[in-house]
CSV table of C-alpha atoms in Angstrom, one decimal:
chain,number,residue,atom,x,y,z
A,880,UNK,CA,79.8,116.9,143.8
A,881,UNK,CA,82.6,119.3,142.6
A,882,UNK,CA,81.8,122.6,142.6
A,883,UNK,CA,82.8,124.7,139.4
A,884,UNK,CA,86.0,126.4,141.3
A,885,UNK,CA,87.2,122.9,142.1
A,886,UNK,CA,86.3,121.3,138.6
A,887,UNK,CA,88.4,124.0,137.3
A,888,UNK,CA,90.8,123.5,138.9
A,889,UNK,CA,91.2,119.6,138.1
A,890,UNK,CA,89.7,119.9,134.8
A,891,UNK,CA,93.2,119.9,133.3
A,892,UNK,CA,94.6,117.0,135.0
A,893,UNK,CA,91.8,115.1,134.4
A,894,UNK,CA,92.2,115.8,130.4
A,895,UNK,CA,96.1,114.9,130.6
A,896,UNK,CA,95.5,111.4,132.9
A,897,UNK,CA,92.5,110.0,130.3
A,898,UNK,CA,94.6,111.3,127.1
A,899,UNK,CA,98.0,109.6,128.1
A,900,UNK,CA,96.6,107.2,129.6
A,901,UNK,CA,94.2,106.1,126.9
A,902,UNK,CA,97.3,106.8,124.5
A,903,UNK,CA,100.1,104.6,126.3
A,904,UNK,CA,97.4,101.7,126.8
A,905,UNK,CA,96.5,101.6,123.2
A,906,UNK,CA,100.2,102.0,122.1
A,907,UNK,CA,101.3,99.4,124.4
A,908,UNK,CA,103.4,96.4,123.8
A,909,UNK,CA,100.4,93.5,123.4
A,910,UNK,CA,102.6,91.2,125.4
A,911,UNK,CA,106.4,90.3,126.5
A,912,UNK,CA,108.9,93.5,124.8
A,913,UNK,CA,112.8,93.8,124.2
A,914,UNK,CA,115.5,94.6,126.6
A,915,UNK,CA,114.7,94.0,130.7
A,916,UNK,CA,110.7,93.1,129.6
A,917,UNK,CA,111.4,89.2,129.8
A,918,UNK,CA,113.4,89.0,132.6
A,919,UNK,CA,111.6,91.8,134.7
A,920,UNK,CA,107.9,90.3,133.8
A,921,UNK,CA,109.1,86.5,135.1
A,922,UNK,CA,110.9,87.6,138.2
A,923,UNK,CA,107.3,89.6,139.1
A,924,UNK,CA,105.6,86.5,137.9
A,925,UNK,CA,107.3,84.4,140.0
A,926,UNK,CA,108.9,86.3,142.5
A,927,UNK,CA,112.2,86.2,141.5
A,928,UNK,CA,115.3,87.7,141.9
A,929,UNK,CA,115.8,90.4,138.9
A,930,UNK,CA,119.6,91.5,137.8
A,931,UNK,CA,121.2,94.4,141.0
A,932,UNK,CA,119.9,96.2,142.2
A,933,UNK,CA,116.9,93.7,142.4
A,934,UNK,CA,114.3,96.8,142.1
A,935,UNK,CA,112.2,95.5,145.3
A,936,UNK,CA,109.5,98.5,145.4
A,937,UNK,CA,108.6,97.3,141.5
A,938,UNK,CA,108.6,93.3,141.9
A,939,UNK,CA,106.5,94.0,145.3
A,940,UNK,CA,104.0,96.3,143.2
A,941,UNK,CA,103.9,94.9,140.2
A,942,UNK,CA,103.1,91.6,141.8
A,943,UNK,CA,100.3,93.4,144.1
A,944,UNK,CA,99.1,95.2,140.5
A,945,UNK,CA,98.4,92.3,138.0
A,946,UNK,CA,95.4,90.3,139.8
A,947,UNK,CA,93.3,93.5,139.8
A,948,UNK,CA,93.2,93.4,136.0
A,949,UNK,CA,92.8,89.9,135.1
A,950,UNK,CA,93.1,90.1,131.1
A,951,UNK,CA,95.9,88.9,129.2
A,952,UNK,CA,98.9,88.2,130.5
A,953,UNK,CA,101.2,88.9,133.4
A,954,UNK,CA,103.9,90.9,130.9
A,955,UNK,CA,100.8,93.3,129.0
A,956,UNK,CA,99.4,93.6,132.8
A,957,UNK,CA,103.1,95.1,133.6
A,958,UNK,CA,102.7,97.4,130.1
A,959,UNK,CA,99.9,98.5,131.3
A,960,UNK,CA,100.9,98.7,134.9
A,961,UNK,CA,103.3,101.0,132.9
A,962,UNK,CA,101.0,103.4,131.2
A,963,UNK,CA,99.2,103.9,134.1
A,964,UNK,CA,102.5,105.0,136.2
A,965,UNK,CA,103.5,107.2,133.5
A,966,UNK,CA,100.1,108.9,132.9
A,967,UNK,CA,99.8,110.0,136.6
A,968,UNK,CA,103.6,111.0,136.7
A,969,UNK,CA,102.1,113.8,134.1
A,970,UNK,CA,99.5,115.1,136.5
A,971,UNK,CA,102.0,115.2,139.1
A,972,UNK,CA,104.2,117.3,136.5
A,973,UNK,CA,101.7,119.6,136.1
A,974,UNK,CA,100.6,120.3,139.2
A,975,UNK,CA,104.6,121.0,139.7
A,976,UNK,CA,104.6,123.7,137.3
A,977,UNK,CA,101.2,125.2,138.8
A,978,UNK,CA,103.1,125.4,142.2
A,979,UNK,CA,106.2,127.1,140.4
A,980,UNK,CA,104.1,129.6,139.2
A,981,UNK,CA,103.9,128.7,135.8
A,982,UNK,CA,100.4,129.9,134.0
A,983,UNK,CA,97.9,127.1,133.1
A,984,UNK,CA,98.1,127.2,129.5
A,985,UNK,CA,102.3,126.6,130.0
A,986,UNK,CA,101.7,124.0,132.6
A,987,UNK,CA,99.2,122.2,130.7
A,988,UNK,CA,101.5,122.3,127.3
A,989,UNK,CA,104.6,121.4,128.7
A,990,UNK,CA,102.7,118.4,130.4
A,991,UNK,CA,101.6,117.3,126.9
A,992,UNK,CA,105.2,118.1,125.7
A,993,UNK,CA,106.9,115.5,128.2
A,994,UNK,CA,104.4,112.7,127.6
A,995,UNK,CA,104.8,113.1,124.2
A,996,UNK,CA,108.7,112.9,125.1
A,997,UNK,CA,109.6,110.3,122.2
A,998,UNK,CA,113.1,107.9,123.7
A,999,UNK,CA,112.4,108.1,127.3
A,1000,UNK,CA,109.0,109.1,128.6
A,1001,UNK,CA,106.5,107.9,125.9
A,1002,UNK,CA,109.2,104.4,125.3
A,1003,UNK,CA,108.9,103.6,128.6
A,1004,UNK,CA,105.3,104.0,129.0
A,1005,UNK,CA,104.0,100.5,127.6
A,1006,UNK,CA,106.7,98.4,128.3
A,1007,UNK,CA,107.3,95.9,131.3
A,1008,UNK,CA,110.2,98.3,132.6
A,1009,UNK,CA,111.0,99.9,136.0
A,1010,UNK,CA,111.5,103.1,134.6
A,1011,UNK,CA,107.9,103.8,134.6
A,1012,UNK,CA,107.4,103.5,138.0
A,1013,UNK,CA,110.9,105.6,138.3
A,1014,UNK,CA,109.5,108.3,136.5
A,1015,UNK,CA,106.2,108.6,138.7
A,1016,UNK,CA,108.1,108.5,142.1
A,1017,UNK,CA,110.7,111.6,140.4
A,1018,UNK,CA,107.2,113.2,139.6
A,1019,UNK,CA,106.0,113.0,143.4
A,1020,UNK,CA,109.3,114.1,144.7
A,1021,UNK,CA,109.4,117.2,142.4
A,1022,UNK,CA,105.7,117.8,143.3
A,1023,UNK,CA,106.8,117.8,147.2
A,1024,UNK,CA,109.5,119.9,146.2
A,1025,UNK,CA,107.5,122.6,144.8
A,1026,UNK,CA,104.6,122.8,147.4
A,1027,UNK,CA,107.6,123.5,150.1
A,1028,UNK,CA,108.8,125.9,147.9
A,1029,UNK,CA,105.2,127.5,148.2
A,1030,UNK,CA,105.0,127.1,151.7
A,1031,UNK,CA,107.9,125.3,153.9
A,1032,UNK,CA,106.2,123.9,156.2
A,1033,UNK,CA,108.3,120.3,157.7
A,1034,UNK,CA,105.6,117.6,157.1
A,1035,UNK,CA,107.1,118.3,153.4
A,1036,UNK,CA,110.5,117.2,154.3
A,1037,UNK,CA,109.0,114.3,156.1
A,1038,UNK,CA,107.3,113.6,152.9
A,1039,UNK,CA,110.3,113.8,150.7
A,1040,UNK,CA,112.4,112.2,152.8
A,1041,UNK,CA,109.9,108.5,153.0
A,1042,UNK,CA,109.4,109.2,149.2
A,1043,UNK,CA,112.5,109.2,148.3
A,1044,UNK,CA,113.7,106.4,150.7
A,1045,UNK,CA,110.8,104.5,149.0
A,1046,UNK,CA,112.1,105.1,145.4
A,1047,UNK,CA,115.5,103.7,146.2
A,1048,UNK,CA,113.8,101.0,145.7
A,1049,UNK,CA,113.3,101.9,142.0
A,1050,UNK,CA,116.6,102.5,140.2
A,1051,UNK,CA,120.0,103.7,141.1
A,1052,UNK,CA,119.2,107.2,139.2
A,1053,UNK,CA,117.2,108.3,141.9
A,1054,UNK,CA,120.3,108.9,144.1
A,1055,UNK,CA,120.5,111.7,142.2
A,1056,UNK,CA,117.2,113.2,143.6
A,1057,UNK,CA,119.1,113.3,147.1
A,1058,UNK,CA,119.7,117.3,145.9
A,1059,UNK,CA,116.6,119.2,146.6
A,1060,UNK,CA,116.4,117.3,149.7
A,1061,UNK,CA,119.9,118.6,150.8
A,1062,UNK,CA,118.5,122.3,149.7
A,1063,UNK,CA,115.3,121.6,151.5
A,1064,UNK,CA,117.2,120.3,154.8
A,1065,UNK,CA,120.0,123.3,154.3
A,1066,UNK,CA,116.9,125.5,154.1
A,1067,UNK,CA,115.6,124.8,156.9
A,1068,UNK,CA,118.2,123.7,159.2
A,1069,UNK,CA,117.5,126.5,161.7
A,1070,UNK,CA,114.1,124.6,162.7
A,1071,UNK,CA,115.9,121.5,162.6
A,1072,UNK,CA,118.4,122.7,164.9
A,1073,UNK,CA,116.2,123.9,167.5
A,1074,UNK,CA,113.9,121.0,167.6
A,1075,UNK,CA,116.2,117.4,167.6
A,1076,UNK,CA,113.2,115.4,167.1
A,1077,UNK,CA,111.8,116.8,163.5
A,1078,UNK,CA,115.6,115.6,162.2
A,1079,UNK,CA,114.9,112.1,163.9
A,1080,UNK,CA,111.9,111.7,162.3
A,1081,UNK,CA,113.3,112.6,158.9
A,1082,UNK,CA,116.1,110.3,159.2
A,1083,UNK,CA,113.4,107.7,160.5
A,1084,UNK,CA,111.0,108.3,157.6
A,1085,UNK,CA,114.2,108.0,155.0
A,1086,UNK,CA,115.1,104.9,156.5
A,1087,UNK,CA,112.0,103.2,157.0
A,1088,UNK,CA,111.0,102.2,153.2
A,1089,UNK,CA,114.5,100.8,152.4
A,1090,UNK,CA,113.0,97.3,154.4
A,1091,UNK,CA,111.8,96.9,151.4
A,1092,UNK,CA,115.1,95.3,150.2
A,1093,UNK,CA,114.5,92.4,152.6
A,1094,UNK,CA,112.5,91.1,149.7
A,1095,UNK,CA,115.4,90.1,147.8
A,1096,UNK,CA,116.1,87.5,150.4
A,1097,UNK,CA,113.1,86.3,150.3
A,1098,UNK,CA,113.0,85.7,146.5
A,1099,UNK,CA,116.6,84.3,146.4
A,1100,UNK,CA,115.5,81.5,149.0
A,1101,UNK,CA,112.6,80.6,146.2
A,1102,UNK,CA,115.6,79.7,143.9
A,1103,UNK,CA,113.3,80.5,141.2
A,1104,UNK,CA,113.8,80.6,137.1
A,1105,UNK,CA,115.1,84.8,137.4
A,1106,UNK,CA,117.5,84.6,140.4
A,1107,UNK,CA,120.1,86.8,139.7
A,1108,UNK,CA,122.4,87.4,142.9
A,1109,UNK,CA,124.3,85.3,145.9
A,1110,UNK,CA,122.3,86.3,148.8
A,1111,UNK,CA,123.5,83.4,150.8
A,1112,UNK,CA,125.7,85.7,152.7
A,1113,UNK,CA,126.1,89.5,153.9
A,1114,UNK,CA,128.5,90.1,151.4
A,1115,UNK,CA,126.9,88.7,148.8
A,1116,UNK,CA,124.2,91.5,149.1
A,1117,UNK,CA,126.6,93.9,149.4
A,1118,UNK,CA,128.2,93.0,146.2
A,1119,UNK,CA,124.6,92.8,144.6
A,1120,UNK,CA,122.6,95.8,145.5
A,1121,UNK,CA,126.2,98.0,144.7
A,1122,UNK,CA,126.3,96.3,140.8
A,1123,UNK,CA,129.6,95.2,141.5
A,1124,UNK,CA,128.8,92.4,139.0
A,1125,UNK,CA,129.1,95.6,136.6
A,1126,UNK,CA,131.6,96.8,138.1
A,1127,UNK,CA,133.8,97.1,134.3
A,1128,UNK,CA,131.6,99.3,132.9
A,1129,UNK,CA,131.8,101.6,136.0
A,1130,UNK,CA,133.8,104.7,135.1
A,1131,UNK,CA,134.9,102.8,131.6
A,1132,UNK,CA,134.1,105.6,129.4
A,1133,UNK,CA,137.5,107.8,129.0
A,1134,UNK,CA,137.5,111.5,129.0
A,1135,UNK,CA,138.2,111.1,124.8
A,1136,UNK,CA,134.9,110.1,124.6
A,1137,UNK,CA,133.3,113.2,126.5
A,1138,UNK,CA,132.9,114.9,123.4
A,1139,UNK,CA,131.0,112.1,121.5
A,1140,UNK,CA,128.7,111.3,125.0
A,1141,UNK,CA,127.7,115.1,124.7
A,1142,UNK,CA,127.2,115.3,121.0
A,1143,UNK,CA,124.6,111.9,122.4
A,1144,UNK,CA,123.0,113.7,125.0
A,1145,UNK,CA,122.1,116.5,122.8
A,1146,UNK,CA,121.0,114.1,119.9
A,1147,UNK,CA,118.9,112.7,122.7
A,1148,UNK,CA,117.1,115.6,124.0
A,1149,UNK,CA,116.6,117.4,120.8
A,1150,UNK,CA,114.4,114.0,119.3
A,1151,UNK,CA,112.9,113.6,122.5
A,1152,UNK,CA,111.2,117.1,122.5
A,1153,UNK,CA,111.9,118.5,119.1
A,1154,UNK,CA,114.8,121.2,118.6
A,1155,UNK,CA,112.0,123.7,118.6
A,1156,UNK,CA,110.9,123.0,122.4
A,1157,UNK,CA,114.9,122.5,123.5
A,1158,UNK,CA,115.7,126.3,122.2
A,1159,UNK,CA,112.6,127.2,124.2
A,1160,UNK,CA,114.0,125.1,126.9
A,1161,UNK,CA,117.5,127.2,126.7
A,1162,UNK,CA,115.8,130.2,126.5
A,1163,UNK,CA,113.6,129.1,129.7
A,1164,UNK,CA,116.7,128.2,131.7
A,1165,UNK,CA,118.2,131.6,131.0
A,1166,UNK,CA,115.2,133.1,132.6
A,1167,UNK,CA,115.0,130.9,135.5
A,1168,UNK,CA,118.6,132.0,136.0
A,1169,UNK,CA,117.9,135.5,136.4
A,1170,UNK,CA,114.4,135.1,138.4
A,1171,UNK,CA,115.7,132.7,141.0
A,1172,UNK,CA,119.5,131.6,141.2
A,1173,UNK,CA,119.2,129.2,143.8
A,1174,UNK,CA,115.8,126.9,142.2
A,1175,UNK,CA,118.2,127.2,138.9
A,1176,UNK,CA,121.4,125.6,140.8
A,1177,UNK,CA,119.1,123.1,142.5
A,1178,UNK,CA,117.9,121.7,139.0
A,1179,UNK,CA,121.2,122.2,137.4
A,1180,UNK,CA,123.0,120.3,140.2
A,1181,UNK,CA,119.8,117.3,139.4
A,1182,UNK,CA,120.6,117.7,135.8
A,1183,UNK,CA,124.3,116.7,136.1
A,1184,UNK,CA,124.3,114.3,138.3
A,1185,UNK,CA,121.5,112.4,136.4
A,1186,UNK,CA,123.8,113.2,133.4
A,1187,UNK,CA,127.3,112.6,135.3
A,1188,UNK,CA,126.0,108.9,136.3
A,1189,UNK,CA,124.9,108.1,132.7
A,1190,UNK,CA,128.8,109.5,131.4
A,1191,UNK,CA,130.3,107.5,134.1
A,1192,UNK,CA,128.5,104.4,133.7
A,1193,UNK,CA,128.9,102.0,130.6
A,1194,UNK,CA,131.3,101.9,127.3
A,1195,UNK,CA,130.8,103.8,124.4
A,1196,UNK,CA,128.3,101.5,122.7
A,1197,UNK,CA,125.6,101.7,126.0
A,1198,UNK,CA,125.0,105.5,124.9
A,1199,UNK,CA,122.7,103.6,122.9
A,1200,UNK,CA,120.8,103.0,126.1
A,1201,UNK,CA,120.8,106.5,127.6
A,1202,UNK,CA,117.3,107.2,126.8
A,1203,UNK,CA,116.6,105.1,129.7
A,1204,UNK,CA,118.0,107.3,132.4
A,1205,UNK,CA,117.5,110.6,131.9
A,1206,UNK,CA,114.0,111.4,133.6
A,1207,UNK,CA,115.6,114.1,135.9
A,1208,UNK,CA,117.1,116.2,133.3
A,1209,UNK,CA,114.1,115.6,131.1
A,1210,UNK,CA,111.9,116.7,133.7
A,1211,UNK,CA,113.8,120.1,134.3
A,1212,UNK,CA,114.1,120.5,130.5
A,1213,UNK,CA,110.4,120.9,130.2
A,1214,UNK,CA,110.0,122.6,133.4
A,1215,UNK,CA,112.1,125.2,131.5
A,1216,UNK,CA,110.0,125.2,128.5
A,1217,UNK,CA,106.8,126.0,130.7
A,1218,UNK,CA,108.9,129.0,131.9
A,1219,UNK,CA,110.2,129.7,128.2
A,1220,UNK,CA,106.5,129.5,127.4
A,1221,UNK,CA,105.5,132.2,129.6
A,1222,UNK,CA,107.9,134.2,128.9
A,1223,UNK,CA,107.4,134.3,125.2
A,1224,UNK,CA,103.0,134.6,125.8
A,1225,UNK,CA,103.6,137.5,128.4
A,1226,UNK,CA,101.0,138.4,130.6
A,1227,UNK,CA,99.2,141.5,128.7
A,1228,UNK,CA,99.5,141.0,124.9
A,1229,UNK,CA,96.9,138.7,123.8
A,1230,UNK,CA,97.5,138.8,119.9
A,1231,UNK,CA,100.8,136.8,121.1
A,1232,UNK,CA,99.4,134.7,123.3
A,1233,UNK,CA,97.5,133.2,120.3
A,1234,UNK,CA,100.4,133.3,118.3
A,1235,UNK,CA,102.4,131.6,120.7
A,1236,UNK,CA,99.1,129.0,121.7
A,1237,UNK,CA,98.8,128.3,117.8
A,1238,UNK,CA,102.7,127.7,117.1
A,1239,UNK,CA,102.8,125.4,120.1
A,1240,UNK,CA,100.1,123.3,119.1
A,1241,UNK,CA,101.6,123.2,115.5
A,1242,UNK,CA,104.9,121.8,117.2
A,1243,UNK,CA,102.8,119.2,119.5
A,1244,UNK,CA,101.2,117.6,116.5
A,1245,UNK,CA,104.3,117.7,114.8
A,1246,UNK,CA,106.2,116.0,118.2
A,1247,UNK,CA,103.3,113.6,118.1
A,1248,UNK,CA,103.4,112.4,114.9
A,1249,UNK,CA,107.0,111.6,115.2
A,1250,UNK,CA,106.8,110.0,118.7
A,1251,UNK,CA,103.7,107.8,117.7
A,1252,UNK,CA,105.3,106.1,114.7
A,1253,UNK,CA,108.5,105.3,117.2
A,1254,UNK,CA,106.0,104.0,119.6
A,1255,UNK,CA,103.4,102.2,118.7
A,1256,UNK,CA,103.7,98.9,119.9
A,1257,UNK,CA,100.5,97.3,119.7
A,1258,UNK,CA,101.1,94.5,117.2
A,1259,UNK,CA,104.6,93.9,118.5
A,1260,UNK,CA,104.9,89.9,119.2
A,1261,UNK,CA,107.9,89.4,117.4
A,1262,UNK,CA,110.1,89.0,120.9
A,1263,UNK,CA,107.2,85.9,122.5
A,1264,UNK,CA,107.0,84.3,118.8
A,1265,UNK,CA,110.7,83.9,118.4
A,1266,UNK,CA,111.1,82.9,122.1
A,1267,UNK,CA,108.6,80.2,121.4
A,1268,UNK,CA,109.5,79.3,118.3
A,1269,UNK,CA,112.8,78.4,119.8
A,1270,UNK,CA,111.5,76.3,122.7
A,1271,UNK,CA,109.2,74.5,120.6
A,1272,UNK,CA,112.3,73.6,118.0
A,1273,UNK,CA,113.6,71.7,121.1
A,1274,UNK,CA,113.8,67.9,121.7
A,1275,UNK,CA,112.2,67.1,125.2
A,1276,UNK,CA,115.1,67.5,128.0
A,1277,UNK,CA,117.2,69.5,125.8
A,1278,UNK,CA,120.0,72.2,127.1
A,1279,UNK,CA,119.3,75.6,126.0
A,1280,UNK,CA,122.2,78.4,126.1
A,1281,UNK,CA,120.9,81.6,125.3
A,1282,UNK,CA,122.3,85.4,125.9
A,1283,UNK,CA,121.3,88.9,125.2
A,1284,UNK,CA,118.2,90.2,127.1
A,1285,UNK,CA,115.8,90.3,123.8
A,1286,UNK,CA,116.2,86.3,123.6
A,1287,UNK,CA,116.7,84.8,127.3
A,1288,UNK,CA,114.2,87.1,128.8
A,1289,UNK,CA,111.2,86.0,127.2
A,1290,UNK,CA,112.5,82.7,127.1
A,1291,UNK,CA,112.2,83.0,130.8
A,1292,UNK,CA,108.8,84.4,130.9
A,1293,UNK,CA,107.6,81.6,128.8
A,1294,UNK,CA,108.8,79.5,131.2
A,1295,UNK,CA,107.8,81.3,134.4
A,1296,UNK,CA,104.2,81.0,132.6
A,1297,UNK,CA,104.8,76.7,132.4
A,1298,UNK,CA,105.7,76.5,128.9
A,1299,UNK,CA,108.6,73.9,128.0
A,1300,UNK,CA,109.8,73.9,131.4
A,1301,UNK,CA,111.6,70.4,130.5
A,1302,UNK,CA,114.1,72.6,128.9
A,1303,UNK,CA,117.3,73.4,130.5
A,1304,UNK,CA,117.7,77.2,130.0
A,1305,UNK,CA,121.4,78.5,131.1
A,1306,UNK,CA,122.6,82.4,130.2
A,1307,UNK,CA,125.5,82.0,128.6
A,1308,UNK,CA,126.6,85.5,129.7
A,1309,UNK,CA,126.3,85.1,133.5
A,1310,UNK,CA,128.3,81.2,133.4
A,1311,UNK,CA,131.0,83.9,133.8
A,1312,UNK,CA,129.9,84.2,137.2
A,1313,UNK,CA,130.9,81.5,139.9
A,1314,UNK,CA,127.8,82.3,141.9
A,1315,UNK,CA,125.5,81.5,139.1
A,1316,UNK,CA,127.2,78.3,137.7
A,1317,UNK,CA,127.3,77.1,141.9
A,1318,UNK,CA,123.6,77.8,141.3
A,1319,UNK,CA,123.0,75.8,138.5
A,1320,UNK,CA,125.1,73.1,139.8
A,1321,UNK,CA,122.7,72.6,143.1
A,1322,UNK,CA,119.6,72.7,140.8
A,1323,UNK,CA,120.8,70.2,138.4
A,1324,UNK,CA,123.5,68.3,139.8
A,1325,UNK,CA,123.0,65.8,137.0
A,1326,UNK,CA,124.1,68.2,134.2
A,1327,UNK,CA,126.5,70.8,135.7
A,1328,UNK,CA,129.3,69.4,138.5
A,1329,UNK,CA,131.8,71.2,140.3
A,1330,UNK,CA,134.7,71.1,137.2
A,1331,UNK,CA,132.7,73.3,135.6
A,1332,UNK,CA,133.7,76.1,138.2
A,1333,UNK,CA,137.5,75.3,137.1
A,1334,UNK,CA,136.6,76.8,133.8
A,1335,UNK,CA,137.4,80.6,133.7
A,1336,UNK,CA,135.6,81.9,131.0
A,1337,UNK,CA,131.8,81.6,130.2
A,1338,UNK,CA,132.6,79.8,126.3
A,1339,UNK,CA,134.9,77.5,127.9
A,1340,UNK,CA,132.3,76.5,130.5
A,1341,UNK,CA,129.6,76.3,127.7
A,1342,UNK,CA,132.0,73.4,126.2
A,1343,UNK,CA,132.6,72.0,129.3
A,1344,UNK,CA,128.8,71.5,129.7
A,1345,UNK,CA,128.3,70.2,126.4
A,1346,UNK,CA,131.1,67.6,126.9
A,1347,UNK,CA,129.7,66.4,130.3
A,1348,UNK,CA,126.1,66.0,128.6
A,1349,UNK,CA,127.0,65.4,125.0
């Protein structure tokens, strides 16, 4: 039995987890969803190779999780996986705020604000995407960092290095989370210099999780429905994990787009947490700058790295999907909200604390209403139904050219479950890549041959395949 003091300590975290796990599961999509959801679910279902960088940690953990809840299909179970990961991340966020000296009221309130975030947090909490796992690991890293700030022990360096190395198997945005690690190592430089074994252990613990990338070779050899890349050589592996397939999108935004980009970011963050909480966050950042300038700059650099990665990737139209990637900036913004709430409420003025509490609850209700209307997907079947209607409308042995994630992803997923496997589904977009064409030639020599490779563009290759099989 937990003592009263222990129960009081854990009660806010228990409330947080139960509330948000229930909310996210209730509003989760009932099956395969938009974006990468179909492709990711198909890759997990068949232990296949998803698009770069492969997300091996998500593939392996998703494969281990799905048998634990034998209800509905794999896509729905992965949606639940995202729900539980996001709810758990909020618990770590709550304790991070407490470790950094925020009151229980501000920490709990800010955790609710983060959990109700419309475009980033809640949006990814009920779909089969890699972002919930990335969010969960970011929360753990910030928690370890807060523990180290409270009590700088070498074990926190070990744990941070290991979890950060592990997190690199989720998404490239995790690269920015090296900044708190560098700060921790710099602060501990005297101890590390005196005991070289500590540095060796840190390096080992950071590198060893990267062995998860062996999964990519295993998945490639399976040559399944989703097999996104060429792992037949070292050059192919490097090409894949460095995302050179998307090289045209790297630093594609010109400086003239910088203003538009910043407007989009501002609009994203204000709609995520409401303009009121955004304003409180700005006040909280000013307070942090005065209170602890070193911590302020660590958080500022993490946010700039996160937002800078987004600004350097994609074309103007890609700004519409920014909400998927700004988890670190979201964390820091809401951490600043906690600081702002504590500064507004004060420590001795009970009347002011009551006013701040009531006003916060009113804004939280508004935020909940706005986010719920946007993220309740429990009756959204359109993506799976649309994919099934396409497949069922085809004659046996058909060749289907499809493109865009909301179309081809769910089709791949249905085929991974054994539906209409007689239909050859070819990605019109991927036909631009020689490695993809070579894969299809090996798998379907009766449909494609080497002459397709002489055509230089996907449209020409589609025409050539049609001509060959008409």
